[in-house]
């Protein structure tokens, strides 16, 4: 694989998250009644960072959850490798809350479809919104994000790598070309 | 897990199942337990697949546990119960399995009184097959749920001591537990009257004793095996009072175990025979926990056998 371009630096990534936090507050008229749910793997640290920003801006502690969508994937009967199941943890009542689902990259929309189903089996939130760091296009389902850090037109042969301190030791978004 | 390692296609016994893979089944059981605690106790993982339970030996509770596990994973389930079927008309096991296979079954779950029957179903059907108990040979999901229950208590099986007491000779539960628990690093002590304690089961990590107090010494878990009263007629046992005095799992015996030792029983129980009623209902008992865990363990086994075969 070959690195083609650096899309976001650490500083730009930080600013994108700050902007998303402001947009969340604007759209929801504050942080009351919100909850953040990160999708494994990198949605979880992103949710934690957004929660910290909301705390900083509004002084409100927004509950956080983590969601694993493995058992909800639509390709389980086709794939050759068995995916590792990770922890789902949502220990607040979703019923009175507006839940913001958080993932690093929005691509085909299939992960988000699975996440919506997984979330709704856990409870009935007031509403669900979607925040992503990068929207790279190529949707296969009618799904769109409410908050986007960076819109990035890509080719299918390309790979968007989101790197975060918590999981990868560095903050960066990169565009790579897959080997043929 | 090394990628080169071949993934077992069936769960007939633990042959070919590495400790890593077995631990992965137990790890994922935690997730399945969470699913059972939710408002919607079901996930779509096995949607579109059909699982058939084939029971030639009556065991309603095991069958229900498997069927619920499959349904909670969104598989369709059909059950073949031998007594109510053409088996009484003389159809062979091979014909039965091939007939069922023609309905496009994706996995078989087999209980049979003959050792090796599940292997033959696996062979005849060519589909992933789970042994739900064959003769005296094996009952792997029972051992997995026992291991999970012990792990829930102690976090790990390595270095734990497990005493298995009763009719070891006729017990597939004991055989599967020996295989599994030793692979996961536990020490197993088998105990029962000499007539019910086959010497050949001794081996690495497995000791034998006819003295129950000896067996439970230092034990973290004590498992009582079901005693079939027919064994008396067959001359394996002197009398029930004699058996109870020597081998019943009760409070007096448990005083010799580790202070926090838990009590297991594969069910169904003969109260006040192999286990005293107050112990079965007492604070050490994890018998109902085992039932609950069984469903989640079987969900995890189904996941491991049926997902990622594409």
Coordinates of C-alpha atoms in Angstrom, one line a residue:
Chain A
X1 CA 0.0 0.0 0.0
X2 CA 1.1 3.5 -0.8
X3 CA 0.5 6.8 1.0
X4 CA -1.1 9.3 -1.5
X5 CA -2.0 12.3 0.7
X6 CA -2.2 13.6 4.2
X7 CA -5.8 14.6 4.6
X8 CA -5.9 16.0 8.2
X9 CA -3.1 16.9 10.5
X10 CA -3.4 16.5 14.3
X11 CA -4.3 20.2 14.5
X12 CA -6.9 20.0 11.7
X13 CA -8.4 16.9 13.2
X14 CA -8.7 18.7 16.6
X15 CA -10.4 21.7 14.9
X16 CA -12.8 19.4 12.9
X17 CA -13.9 17.8 16.2
X18 CA -14.4 21.2 17.8
X19 CA -16.6 22.3 14.9
X20 CA -18.6 19.1 15.2
X21 CA -19.1 19.8 18.9
X22 CA -20.4 23.3 18.1
X23 CA -22.7 22.0 15.5
X24 CA -24.1 19.4 17.9
X25 CA -24.8 22.1 20.5
X26 CA -26.4 24.4 17.9
X27 CA -28.6 21.7 16.4
X28 CA -29.7 20.3 19.8
X29 CA -29.8 23.7 21.6
X30 CA -27.3 22.6 24.2
X31 CA -26.0 19.3 25.5
X32 CA -28.9 18.4 27.8
X33 CA -30.5 15.1 27.0
X34 CA -27.8 14.0 24.6
X35 CA -25.8 10.8 24.7
X36 CA -22.7 9.8 22.6
X37 CA -22.3 6.3 21.3
X38 CA -19.0 5.3 19.6
X39 CA -18.8 2.5 17.2
X40 CA -15.8 0.1 17.6
X41 CA -12.9 0.8 17.2
X42 CA -12.2 4.4 16.5
X43 CA -15.6 5.8 17.2
X44 CA -15.0 5.2 20.8
X45 CA -12.1 7.6 21.4
X46 CA -13.8 10.1 19.1
X47 CA -16.9 9.9 21.3
X48 CA -14.7 10.5 24.4
X49 CA -13.1 13.6 22.8
X50 CA -16.5 15.0 21.8
X51 CA -17.7 14.4 25.3
X52 CA -14.7 16.3 26.6
X53 CA -15.4 19.2 24.3
X54 CA -19.1 19.4 25.3
X55 CA -18.0 19.4 28.9
X56 CA -15.6 22.2 28.2
X57 CA -18.2 24.3 26.2
X58 CA -21.3 23.7 28.2
X59 CA -20.2 22.2 31.5
X60 CA -22.5 19.2 30.8
X61 CA -21.5 15.6 31.4
X62 CA -22.9 13.7 28.4
X63 CA -23.1 9.9 28.9
X64 CA -21.0 7.8 26.6
X65 CA -21.5 4.3 25.3
X66 CA -19.7 1.9 23.1
X67 CA -21.2 -0.3 20.4
X68 CA -20.0 -3.4 18.6
X69 CA -21.9 -4.2 15.5
X70 CA -20.3 -7.6 14.6
X71 CA -23.5 -9.6 15.3
X72 CA -25.4 -7.2 13.1
X73 CA -23.2 -7.2 10.0
X74 CA -25.0 -8.1 6.8
X75 CA -22.0 -10.1 5.4
X76 CA -21.5 -12.7 8.2
X77 CA -22.6 -15.5 5.9
X78 CA -20.2 -14.5 3.1
X79 CA -17.0 -13.5 4.8
X80 CA -14.1 -16.0 5.2
X81 CA -12.6 -14.7 8.4
X82 CA -14.5 -14.8 11.6
X83 CA -14.7 -11.3 13.1
X84 CA -13.8 -10.7 16.7
X85 CA -16.7 -9.7 18.9
X86 CA -16.0 -6.7 21.1
X87 CA -17.8 -5.2 24.0
X88 CA -21.0 -3.3 23.8
X89 CA -21.6 -1.1 26.8
X90 CA -24.5 1.3 27.1
X91 CA -25.3 1.7 30.8
X92 CA -27.7 4.7 30.6
X93 CA -31.3 4.7 29.6
X94 CA -31.6 5.7 26.0
X95 CA -35.3 6.3 26.1
X96 CA -35.3 10.0 27.2
X97 CA -32.2 10.9 25.1
X98 CA -31.1 11.9 21.7
X99 CA -28.3 9.6 20.8
X100 CA -25.4 10.7 18.6
X101 CA -23.7 7.8 16.9
X102 CA -20.0 8.3 16.2
X103 CA -17.7 6.6 13.7
X104 CA -14.5 7.5 12.1
X105 CA -15.3 6.9 8.4
X106 CA -18.6 6.9 6.5
X107 CA -18.3 4.8 3.4
X108 CA -20.9 2.3 2.1
X109 CA -23.3 3.0 5.0
X110 CA -23.5 -0.7 5.9
X111 CA -21.8 -0.2 9.3
X112 CA -24.2 2.5 10.2
X113 CA -27.2 0.4 9.1
X114 CA -25.9 -2.4 11.4
X115 CA -25.3 0.2 14.2
X116 CA -28.9 1.5 13.9
X117 CA -30.3 -2.0 14.3
X118 CA -28.0 -2.8 17.2
X119 CA -28.9 0.4 19.0
X120 CA -32.6 0.0 18.5
X121 CA -32.4 -3.5 20.0
X122 CA -30.9 -2.0 23.1
X123 CA -33.6 0.6 23.6
X124 CA -35.7 3.4 22.0
X125 CA -33.9 6.7 22.0
X126 CA -35.8 9.9 21.2
X127 CA -33.7 10.2 18.0
X128 CA -30.4 9.1 16.5
X129 CA -28.0 11.4 14.8
X130 CA -24.8 10.5 13.0
X131 CA -21.4 12.1 13.4
X132 CA -18.3 11.0 11.4
X133 CA -14.8 12.3 11.1
X134 CA -14.6 11.6 7.3
X135 CA -17.3 11.0 4.7
X136 CA -15.6 9.4 1.8
X137 CA -18.7 8.8 -0.4
X138 CA -19.7 5.6 -2.3
X139 CA -22.9 5.0 -0.3
X140 CA -24.7 1.7 -0.9
X141 CA -27.6 2.5 1.4
X142 CA -29.7 5.6 1.9
X143 CA -27.8 6.9 4.9
X144 CA -26.2 10.3 5.5
X145 CA -24.3 11.9 8.3
X146 CA -25.6 14.9 10.4
X147 CA -22.1 16.0 11.3
X148 CA -19.1 15.6 9.1
X149 CA -15.5 16.5 10.0
X150 CA -14.2 16.3 6.4
X151 CA -15.9 15.5 3.1
X152 CA -13.4 13.5 1.0
X153 CA -14.1 12.4 -2.5
X154 CA -12.3 9.1 -3.0
X155 CA -11.9 6.2 -5.5
X156 CA -12.9 2.7 -4.3
X157 CA -9.4 1.6 -4.8
X158 CA -8.3 4.0 -2.1
X159 CA -8.2 3.5 1.6
X160 CA -8.9 6.2 4.2
X161 CA -6.8 5.7 7.4
X162 CA -7.9 7.5 10.5
X163 CA -5.2 7.4 13.2
X164 CA -5.9 8.4 16.7
X165 CA -3.6 8.8 19.7
X166 CA -5.6 6.4 21.8
X167 CA -5.5 3.6 19.2
X168 CA -2.6 4.4 16.9
X169 CA -0.3 6.7 18.9
X170 CA -0.8 9.6 16.5
X171 CA -3.6 11.9 15.3
X172 CA -3.8 11.9 11.5
X173 CA -6.1 11.2 8.5
X174 CA -4.4 9.7 5.5
X175 CA -5.3 8.6 2.0
X176 CA -3.7 5.4 0.8
X177 CA -3.7 3.5 -2.5
X178 CA -4.5 -0.2 -2.2
X179 CA -2.2 -2.6 -4.0
X180 CA -3.8 -4.3 -6.9
Chain B
X1 CA -4.7 -17.2 17.2
X2 CA -2.2 -18.4 14.6
X3 CA -3.8 -17.9 11.2
X4 CA -2.3 -21.1 9.9
X5 CA -4.2 -23.2 12.4
X6 CA -7.1 -25.1 10.9
X7 CA -10.5 -24.0 12.2
X8 CA -12.5 -27.1 13.4
X9 CA -15.6 -27.5 11.4
X10 CA -17.5 -29.4 14.1
X11 CA -17.7 -29.6 17.8
X12 CA -17.8 -33.3 18.4
X13 CA -15.3 -33.4 21.3
X14 CA -12.4 -31.1 21.9
X15 CA -10.0 -32.8 19.5
X16 CA -8.4 -30.2 17.3
X17 CA -9.6 -27.3 19.5
X18 CA -6.8 -25.2 20.8
X19 CA -6.9 -23.5 24.2
X20 CA -6.9 -20.2 22.4
X21 CA -10.0 -21.1 20.4
X22 CA -11.8 -22.5 23.4
X23 CA -11.0 -19.3 25.4
X24 CA -12.4 -17.3 22.5
X25 CA -15.7 -19.2 22.8
X26 CA -15.7 -18.4 26.5
X27 CA -14.8 -14.8 25.9
X28 CA -17.6 -14.3 23.4
X29 CA -20.0 -16.0 25.8
X30 CA -19.8 -12.7 27.8
X31 CA -21.2 -10.8 24.9
X32 CA -24.0 -13.5 24.5
X33 CA -24.8 -13.1 28.1
X34 CA -25.3 -9.3 27.5
X35 CA -27.6 -10.1 24.7
X36 CA -29.8 -12.2 27.0
X37 CA -30.0 -9.3 29.4
X38 CA -31.4 -6.8 26.9
X39 CA -34.9 -5.8 26.1
X40 CA -34.5 -7.5 22.7
X41 CA -32.9 -10.8 23.5
X42 CA -31.9 -11.6 19.9
X43 CA -29.2 -10.7 17.4
X44 CA -29.4 -11.2 13.6
X45 CA -26.0 -13.0 13.3
X46 CA -27.3 -16.3 11.9
X47 CA -30.2 -14.9 9.9
X48 CA -31.0 -17.1 6.9
X49 CA -29.4 -20.2 8.4
X50 CA -31.4 -23.3 9.5
X51 CA -30.3 -25.4 12.4
X52 CA -31.7 -28.9 13.0
X53 CA -31.7 -30.5 16.4
X54 CA -31.6 -34.3 16.1
X55 CA -32.3 -36.0 19.4
X56 CA -32.3 -39.8 19.4
X57 CA -32.2 -39.7 23.2
X58 CA -34.7 -37.8 25.2
X59 CA -33.3 -34.6 26.7
X60 CA -35.8 -31.8 26.7
X61 CA -33.7 -29.3 28.6
X62 CA -30.6 -29.7 26.4
X63 CA -32.7 -29.4 23.3
X64 CA -34.5 -26.3 24.6
X65 CA -31.2 -24.7 25.5
X66 CA -29.8 -25.3 22.0
X67 CA -33.0 -24.3 20.3
X68 CA -33.2 -21.0 22.2
X69 CA -29.5 -20.4 21.6
X70 CA -30.1 -20.8 17.8
X71 CA -33.2 -18.6 17.8
X72 CA -31.5 -15.9 19.8
X73 CA -28.9 -15.8 17.0
X74 CA -31.8 -15.6 14.5
X75 CA -31.3 -19.0 13.0
X76 CA -34.4 -21.0 12.0
X77 CA -34.7 -24.1 14.0
X78 CA -36.4 -27.5 13.3
X79 CA -36.3 -30.4 15.7
X80 CA -36.2 -34.1 14.9
X81 CA -37.2 -36.2 17.9
X82 CA -36.5 -39.8 17.3
X83 CA -39.4 -41.4 19.3
X84 CA -41.9 -39.5 17.2
X85 CA -40.4 -40.3 13.9
X86 CA -39.8 -42.9 11.3
X87 CA -36.8 -44.2 13.3
X88 CA -39.3 -46.5 15.0
X89 CA -40.0 -47.7 11.4
X90 CA -36.4 -48.8 11.0
X91 CA -34.9 -46.0 9.1
X92 CA -31.1 -45.9 9.5
X93 CA -29.2 -43.0 10.9
X94 CA -27.7 -42.3 7.5
X95 CA -31.1 -42.2 5.8
X96 CA -32.5 -39.9 8.5
X97 CA -29.6 -37.5 8.2
X98 CA -29.6 -37.5 4.4
X99 CA -33.4 -36.9 4.3
X100 CA -33.0 -33.9 6.7
X101 CA -30.0 -32.6 4.7
X102 CA -32.3 -32.5 1.6
X103 CA -34.2 -29.7 3.4
X104 CA -31.0 -27.7 3.2
X105 CA -30.1 -27.7 6.9
X106 CA -27.0 -25.6 7.7
X107 CA -26.0 -27.3 10.9
X108 CA -26.9 -30.3 13.0
X109 CA -27.1 -30.7 16.8
X110 CA -27.1 -34.3 17.7
X111 CA -27.9 -36.3 20.9
X112 CA -27.6 -40.1 20.7
X113 CA -27.2 -42.9 23.1
X114 CA -24.4 -44.5 21.0
X115 CA -20.9 -43.1 21.2
X116 CA -19.7 -41.8 17.9
X117 CA -23.1 -41.0 16.5
X118 CA -22.4 -37.3 16.2
X119 CA -19.3 -38.1 14.1
X120 CA -21.4 -40.1 11.7
X121 CA -23.9 -37.3 11.4
X122 CA -21.1 -34.9 10.6
X123 CA -19.8 -37.4 8.0
X124 CA -23.2 -38.1 6.4
X125 CA -24.4 -34.5 6.4
X126 CA -21.2 -32.7 5.5
X127 CA -22.5 -29.8 7.6
X128 CA -21.2 -28.3 10.8
X129 CA -22.3 -30.6 13.6
X130 CA -22.4 -30.1 17.4
X131 CA -22.4 -33.1 19.7
X132 CA -25.1 -32.6 22.3
X133 CA -24.1 -35.8 24.0
X134 CA -23.2 -39.2 22.5
X135 CA -23.2 -42.3 24.8
X136 CA -20.4 -42.1 27.4
X137 CA -18.1 -40.3 25.0
X138 CA -18.6 -36.6 25.0
X139 CA -20.9 -33.6 25.8
X140 CA -18.7 -30.7 24.9
X141 CA -21.1 -27.8 25.3
X142 CA -21.9 -29.0 28.9
X143 CA -18.1 -28.9 29.7
X144 CA -17.9 -25.4 28.1
X145 CA -20.7 -24.1 30.3
X146 CA -19.1 -25.7 33.3
X147 CA -15.8 -24.0 32.4
X148 CA -17.6 -20.7 31.8
X149 CA -19.4 -21.0 35.2
X150 CA -16.1 -21.6 37.0
X151 CA -14.4 -18.8 35.1
X152 CA -17.2 -16.4 36.0
X153 CA -16.3 -17.1 39.6
X154 CA -12.5 -17.1 39.5
X155 CA -11.7 -15.2 36.3
X156 CA -9.5 -17.9 35.0
X157 CA -9.2 -21.7 34.9
X158 CA -5.5 -21.9 35.1
X159 CA -4.4 -23.5 38.4
X160 CA -8.0 -24.1 39.6
X161 CA -8.9 -27.4 41.2
X162 CA -12.1 -29.1 40.1
X163 CA -13.5 -32.2 41.8
X164 CA -15.9 -34.4 39.8
X165 CA -17.7 -36.8 42.1
X166 CA -20.0 -39.7 41.2
X167 CA -20.6 -42.2 38.4
X168 CA -17.6 -41.2 36.4
X169 CA -17.6 -44.5 34.4
X170 CA -20.8 -43.8 32.6
X171 CA -20.4 -40.0 32.3
X172 CA -19.8 -38.1 29.1
X173 CA -20.0 -34.9 31.1
X174 CA -16.9 -36.1 33.1
X175 CA -15.0 -37.1 30.0
X176 CA -15.6 -33.8 28.2
X177 CA -14.7 -31.9 31.3
X178 CA -11.5 -33.8 31.7
X179 CA -10.5 -32.9 28.2
X180 CA -11.6 -29.2 28.4
X181 CA -10.5 -28.3 31.9
X182 CA -7.0 -29.8 31.6
X183 CA -6.5 -28.0 28.3
X184 CA -7.4 -24.7 30.0
X185 CA -4.9 -25.4 32.7
X186 CA -7.1 -26.7 35.6
X187 CA -6.5 -29.7 37.8
X188 CA -9.2 -32.3 37.8
X189 CA -9.8 -34.9 40.5
X190 CA -12.2 -37.7 39.7
X191 CA -13.9 -39.5 42.6
X192 CA -16.4 -42.3 43.0
X193 CA -16.7 -45.9 44.1
X194 CA -13.9 -48.0 42.6
X195 CA -16.5 -49.8 40.3
X196 CA -17.5 -46.4 38.8
X197 CA -14.0 -45.0 38.5
X198 CA -12.1 -46.2 35.4
X199 CA -8.3 -46.2 36.0
X200 CA -7.5 -45.3 32.4
X201 CA -8.9 -41.8 32.9
X202 CA -5.9 -40.8 35.1
X203 CA -3.4 -38.7 33.2
X204 CA -1.7 -35.3 33.2
X205 CA -3.7 -33.0 35.4
X206 CA -6.1 -35.8 36.3
X207 CA -6.0 -37.7 39.5
X208 CA -8.3 -40.4 40.8
X209 CA -9.5 -41.1 44.3
X210 CA -12.2 -43.1 46.0
X211 CA -12.2 -40.8 49.0
X212 CA -14.5 -37.9 48.5
X213 CA -12.9 -35.8 51.3
X214 CA -9.6 -36.3 49.6
X215 CA -11.1 -35.2 46.3
X216 CA -12.6 -31.9 47.5
X217 CA -9.5 -30.9 49.4
X218 CA -8.4 -27.5 48.0
X219 CA -11.2 -27.7 45.3
X220 CA -12.5 -24.4 43.9
X221 CA -15.4 -26.2 42.2
X222 CA -17.1 -29.5 43.1
X223 CA -19.3 -31.2 40.5
X224 CA -21.8 -33.9 41.4
X225 CA -22.6 -36.3 38.6
X226 CA -26.1 -37.7 38.2
X227 CA -26.5 -41.2 39.5
X228 CA -28.7 -43.5 37.5
X229 CA -30.3 -45.8 40.0
X230 CA -30.2 -48.6 37.4
X231 CA -26.5 -48.9 38.1
X232 CA -27.4 -50.6 41.3
X233 CA -29.2 -53.4 39.5
X234 CA -26.1 -53.8 37.3
X235 CA -24.0 -54.5 40.4
X236 CA -21.9 -51.3 40.3
X237 CA -23.2 -50.2 43.6
X238 CA -23.9 -51.8 47.0
X239 CA -26.8 -49.7 48.3
X240 CA -28.0 -46.1 48.0
X241 CA -27.4 -45.3 51.7
X242 CA -23.8 -46.6 51.3
X243 CA -23.3 -44.3 48.2
X244 CA -24.8 -41.3 49.9
X245 CA -22.6 -41.8 53.0
X246 CA -19.5 -42.0 50.8
X247 CA -20.1 -39.7 47.8
X248 CA -23.1 -37.3 48.3
X249 CA -22.0 -33.7 47.8
X250 CA -23.4 -32.0 50.9
X251 CA -22.4 -29.3 53.4
X252 CA -20.4 -31.7 55.6
X253 CA -18.3 -32.8 52.6
X254 CA -17.8 -29.2 51.4
X255 CA -16.3 -28.2 54.7
X256 CA -13.2 -29.9 53.3
X257 CA -13.2 -27.8 50.1
X258 CA -11.8 -24.3 49.6
X259 CA -13.9 -21.8 51.6
X260 CA -15.5 -20.2 48.5
X261 CA -15.9 -23.4 46.5
X262 CA -18.8 -23.5 44.2
X263 CA -21.1 -26.5 43.5
X264 CA -22.0 -27.7 40.0
X265 CA -24.4 -30.3 38.7
X266 CA -25.2 -31.0 35.0
X267 CA -28.9 -31.8 35.8
X268 CA -31.4 -33.2 36.1
X269 CA -30.6 -33.7 39.8
X270 CA -31.6 -36.5 42.1
X271 CA -32.1 -34.4 45.2
X272 CA -30.7 -36.0 48.4
X273 CA -29.0 -38.7 46.3
X274 CA -25.8 -37.4 44.6
X275 CA -26.4 -33.9 46.0
X276 CA -28.2 -32.9 49.2
X277 CA -31.2 -30.6 48.7
X278 CA -29.8 -27.9 50.9
X279 CA -26.5 -27.8 49.0
X280 CA -28.4 -27.7 45.7
X281 CA -30.3 -24.7 46.9
X282 CA -27.6 -23.2 49.0
X283 CA -25.2 -20.3 48.5
X284 CA -22.4 -22.4 46.9
X285 CA -24.7 -23.8 44.3
X286 CA -24.3 -22.4 40.7
X287 CA -26.7 -25.0 39.2
X288 CA -29.3 -22.5 37.9
X289 CA -26.4 -20.2 36.8
X290 CA -25.1 -23.2 34.7
X291 CA -28.5 -23.4 33.0
X292 CA -28.4 -19.7 32.2
X293 CA -24.8 -19.9 31.0
X294 CA -25.5 -22.9 28.9
X295 CA -27.7 -20.9 26.5
X296 CA -25.1 -18.2 26.1
X297 CA -22.2 -20.7 25.6
X298 CA -24.2 -22.5 22.9
X299 CA -24.9 -19.1 21.2
X300 CA -21.1 -18.6 21.2
X301 CA -20.5 -22.1 19.8
X302 CA -22.9 -21.5 17.0
X303 CA -21.2 -18.3 16.2
X304 CA -17.8 -20.0 16.1
X305 CA -19.0 -22.8 13.9
X306 CA -21.2 -20.9 11.5
X307 CA -19.8 -17.4 11.0
X308 CA -16.9 -16.8 8.6
X309 CA -17.2 -19.8 6.4
X310 CA -17.7 -17.9 3.2

